[in-house]
C-alpha positions as a printed NumPy array, in Angstrom:
array([[ -4.793, -88.627,  55.259],
       [ -6.797, -88.165,  52.274],
       [ -5.322, -86.569,  49.374],
       [ -7.466, -84.032,  47.585],
       [ -7.206, -83.688,  43.907],
       [ -7.232, -80.323,  42.237],
       [-10.306, -79.575,  40.439],
       [-10.103, -77.342,  37.344],
       [-13.057, -75.226,  36.484],
       [-13.299, -73.736,  33.033],
       [-16.306, -71.579,  32.409],
       [-15.209, -70.396,  28.974],
       [-16.093, -72.067,  25.75 ],
       [-12.889, -72.583,  23.74 ],
       [-14.441, -73.66 ,  20.57 ],
       [-13.711, -71.314,  17.658],
       [-16.892, -69.623,  16.654],
       [-16.701, -68.679,  13.022],
       [-19.903, -67.658,  11.45 ],
       [-20.562, -66.979,   7.828],
       [-21.48 , -63.371,   8.485],
       [-18.186, -62.752,  10.353],
       [-16.175, -64.279,   7.573],
       [-17.949, -62.173,   4.963],
       [-17.405, -58.968,   6.947],
       [-13.696, -59.798,   7.302],
       [-13.343, -60.298,   3.535],
       [-15.247, -57.07 ,   2.83 ],
       [-13.005, -55.092,   5.241],
       [ -9.882, -56.417,   3.595],
       [-11.291, -55.55 ,   0.166],
       [-12.109, -52.001,   1.377],
       [ -8.504, -51.573,   2.681],
       [ -7.146, -52.738,  -0.632],
       [ -9.395, -50.302,  -2.56 ],
       [ -8.27 , -47.373,  -0.383],
       [ -4.589, -48.338,  -0.85 ],
       [ -5.042, -48.483,  -4.659],
       [ -6.782, -45.1  ,  -4.726],
       [ -4.001, -43.532,  -2.607],
       [ -1.368, -44.959,  -4.901],
       [ -3.181, -43.585,  -7.929],
       [ -3.407, -40.125,  -6.292],
       [  0.324, -40.183,  -5.485],
       [  1.145, -41.072,  -9.112],
       [ -1.039, -38.286, -10.422],
       [  0.58 , -35.776,  -8.044],
       [  4.042, -36.851,  -9.194],
       [  3.047, -36.434, -12.831],
       [  1.587, -32.912, -12.146],
       [  4.713, -31.887, -10.231],
       [  6.825, -32.925, -13.182],
       [  4.643, -30.885, -15.581],
       [  4.838, -27.873, -13.287],
       [  8.654, -28.07 , -13.204],
       [  8.77 , -28.305, -16.976],
       [  6.505, -25.284, -17.444],
       [  8.361, -23.149, -14.873],
       [ 11.724, -24.087, -16.437],
       [ 10.59 , -22.66 , -19.818],
       [  8.821, -19.6  , -18.381],
       [ 10.764, -16.355, -18.946],
       [ 11.619, -14.59 , -15.724],
       [ 11.34 , -10.81 , -15.259],
       [ 14.568, -10.558, -13.315],
       [ 16.805, -12.439, -15.813],
       [ 18.739,  -9.257, -16.537],
       [ 19.78 ,  -6.419, -14.242],
       [ 18.02 ,  -3.944, -16.508],
       [ 14.71 ,  -5.812, -16.11 ],
       [ 15.185,  -6.082, -12.342],
       [ 15.787,  -2.316, -12.089],
       [ 12.768,  -1.672, -14.272],
       [ 10.556,  -3.898, -12.089],
       [ 11.818,  -2.142,  -8.922],
       [ 11.076,   1.277, -10.474],
       [  7.581,   0.074, -11.478],
       [  6.919,  -1.114,  -7.899],
       [  8.108,   2.225,  -6.473],
       [  5.859,   4.151,  -8.916],
       [  2.804,   2.022,  -8.171],
       [  3.305,   2.576,  -4.426],
       [  3.592,   6.376,  -5.01 ],
       [  0.372,   6.315,  -7.073],
       [ -1.417,   4.454,  -4.32 ],
       [ -1.172,   7.403,  -1.915],
       [ -4.726,   8.679,  -1.209],
       [ -3.888,  12.322,  -1.966],
       [ -7.48 ,  13.562,  -2.126],
       [ -8.475,  12.304,   1.276],
       [ -5.146,  13.226,   2.89 ],
       [ -5.173,  16.78 ,   1.591],
       [ -8.856,  17.381,   2.283],
       [ -8.394,  16.131,   5.866],
       [ -5.415,  18.386,   6.486],
       [ -7.26 ,  21.342,   4.882],
       [-10.341,  20.834,   6.989],
       [ -8.231,  20.524,  10.13 ],
       [ -6.492,  23.829,   9.289],
       [ -9.89 ,  25.512,   8.733],
       [-11.106,  24.161,  12.035],
       [ -8.21 ,  25.872,  13.722],
       [ -9.475,  29.256,  12.439],
       [ -6.545,  29.493,  10.029],
       [ -3.962,  29.606,  12.902],
       [ -2.081,  26.825,  11.105],
       [ -0.245,  27.226,   7.803],
       [  0.807,  24.073,   6.052],
       [  4.237,  24.276,   4.557],
       [  4.983,  20.746,   3.427],
       [  3.207,  17.417,   3.115],
       [  5.535,  14.473,   2.36 ],
       [  4.155,  10.917,   2.136],
       [  6.145,   7.741,   2.538],
       [  4.166,   5.246,   0.499],
       [  6.069,   2.153,   1.725],
       [  5.341,   2.849,   5.369],
       [  1.917,   4.482,   4.852],
       [  3.334,   7.499,   6.713],
       [  2.838,  11.196,   6.044],
       [  5.151,  13.933,   7.416],
       [  3.652,  17.366,   7.827],
       [  5.529,  20.637,   8.293],
       [  3.436,  23.589,   9.46 ],
       [  3.724,  26.98 ,  11.108],
       [  1.549,  28.061,  14.037],
       [  1.361,  31.211,  16.092],
       [  1.794,  29.505,  19.487],
       [  2.534,  26.136,  20.974],
       [ -1.07 ,  25.701,  22.25 ],
       [ -2.198,  26.145,  18.591],
       [  0.175,  23.319,  17.56 ],
       [ -1.161,  21.037,  20.301],
       [ -4.735,  21.887,  19.344],
       [ -3.966,  21.08 ,  15.715],
       [ -2.411,  17.786,  16.779],
       [ -5.504,  16.992,  18.85 ],
       [ -7.707,  17.752,  15.859],
       [ -5.65 ,  15.448,  13.627],
       [ -6.006,  12.662,  16.271],
       [ -9.796,  12.83 ,  15.723],
       [ -9.391,  12.207,  12.008],
       [-10.788,   9.082,  10.36 ],
       [ -8.035,   9.172,   7.676],
       [ -4.985,   9.573,   9.902],
       [ -3.766,   7.194,  12.631],
       [ -1.405,   7.963,  15.467],
       [ -0.546,  11.65 ,  14.706],
       [  2.491,  12.664,  16.672],
       [  4.455,  15.889,  17.168],
       [  8.029,  15.123,  16.146],
       [  9.614,  18.507,  16.721],
       [  8.995,  22.212,  17.107],
       [ 11.159,  25.319,  16.933],
       [ 10.595,  29.044,  17.217],
       [ 11.511,  30.96 ,  14.043],
       [ 13.751,  33.828,  15.153],
       [ 13.78 ,  35.729,  11.887],
       [  9.972,  36.047,  11.979],
       [  8.717,  39.246,  13.622],
       [  5.652,  37.345,  14.966],
       [  7.888,  34.568,  16.347],
       [  5.905,  31.773,  14.712],
       [  6.621,  28.188,  15.618],
       [  7.514,  25.577,  12.98 ],
       [  6.216,  22.124,  13.842],
       [  6.859,  18.79 ,  12.293],
       [  4.167,  16.107,  12.625],
       [  3.904,  12.568,  11.401],
       [  0.936,  10.211,  11.098],
       [ -0.027,   6.973,   9.385],
       [ -2.852,   7.019,   6.874],
       [ -5.577,   4.45 ,   6.522],
       [ -5.954,   2.861,   3.131]])
């Protein structure tokens, strides 16, 4: 018997192929990576320096709430500014025009705003419950008020006309 020898076929060229252009590109890529790393390090150092300066400035800055008296004064100022931000002119003119649209069947007794919640509570007297519902429907068509709701109603027994006192609430748009 004849013994066959294994034949090895290698179609690949295993010689390293380094060209001058490849070597130059490799050096340029490494130089670019080094430049980016140096710029990043510089930016980190600058950020650390600025953070230190900010801490120094905020440590020396006087605070408004250092004393209880100043804290109370700041709270009172905030409350006053919220009260002054109530759009009285538009609210009252809208309520007045809604009352006139109801042919004066609605008498406004009290208008109480809650500036923090942008909520207004309205107390009024009407002649009948359908008048109250019609007034509520008219307020729902308002551009100034949002979500008007009837909170309560009661018949006034001491009144000879048996008027109905209603309490409404609505949010106002800023």
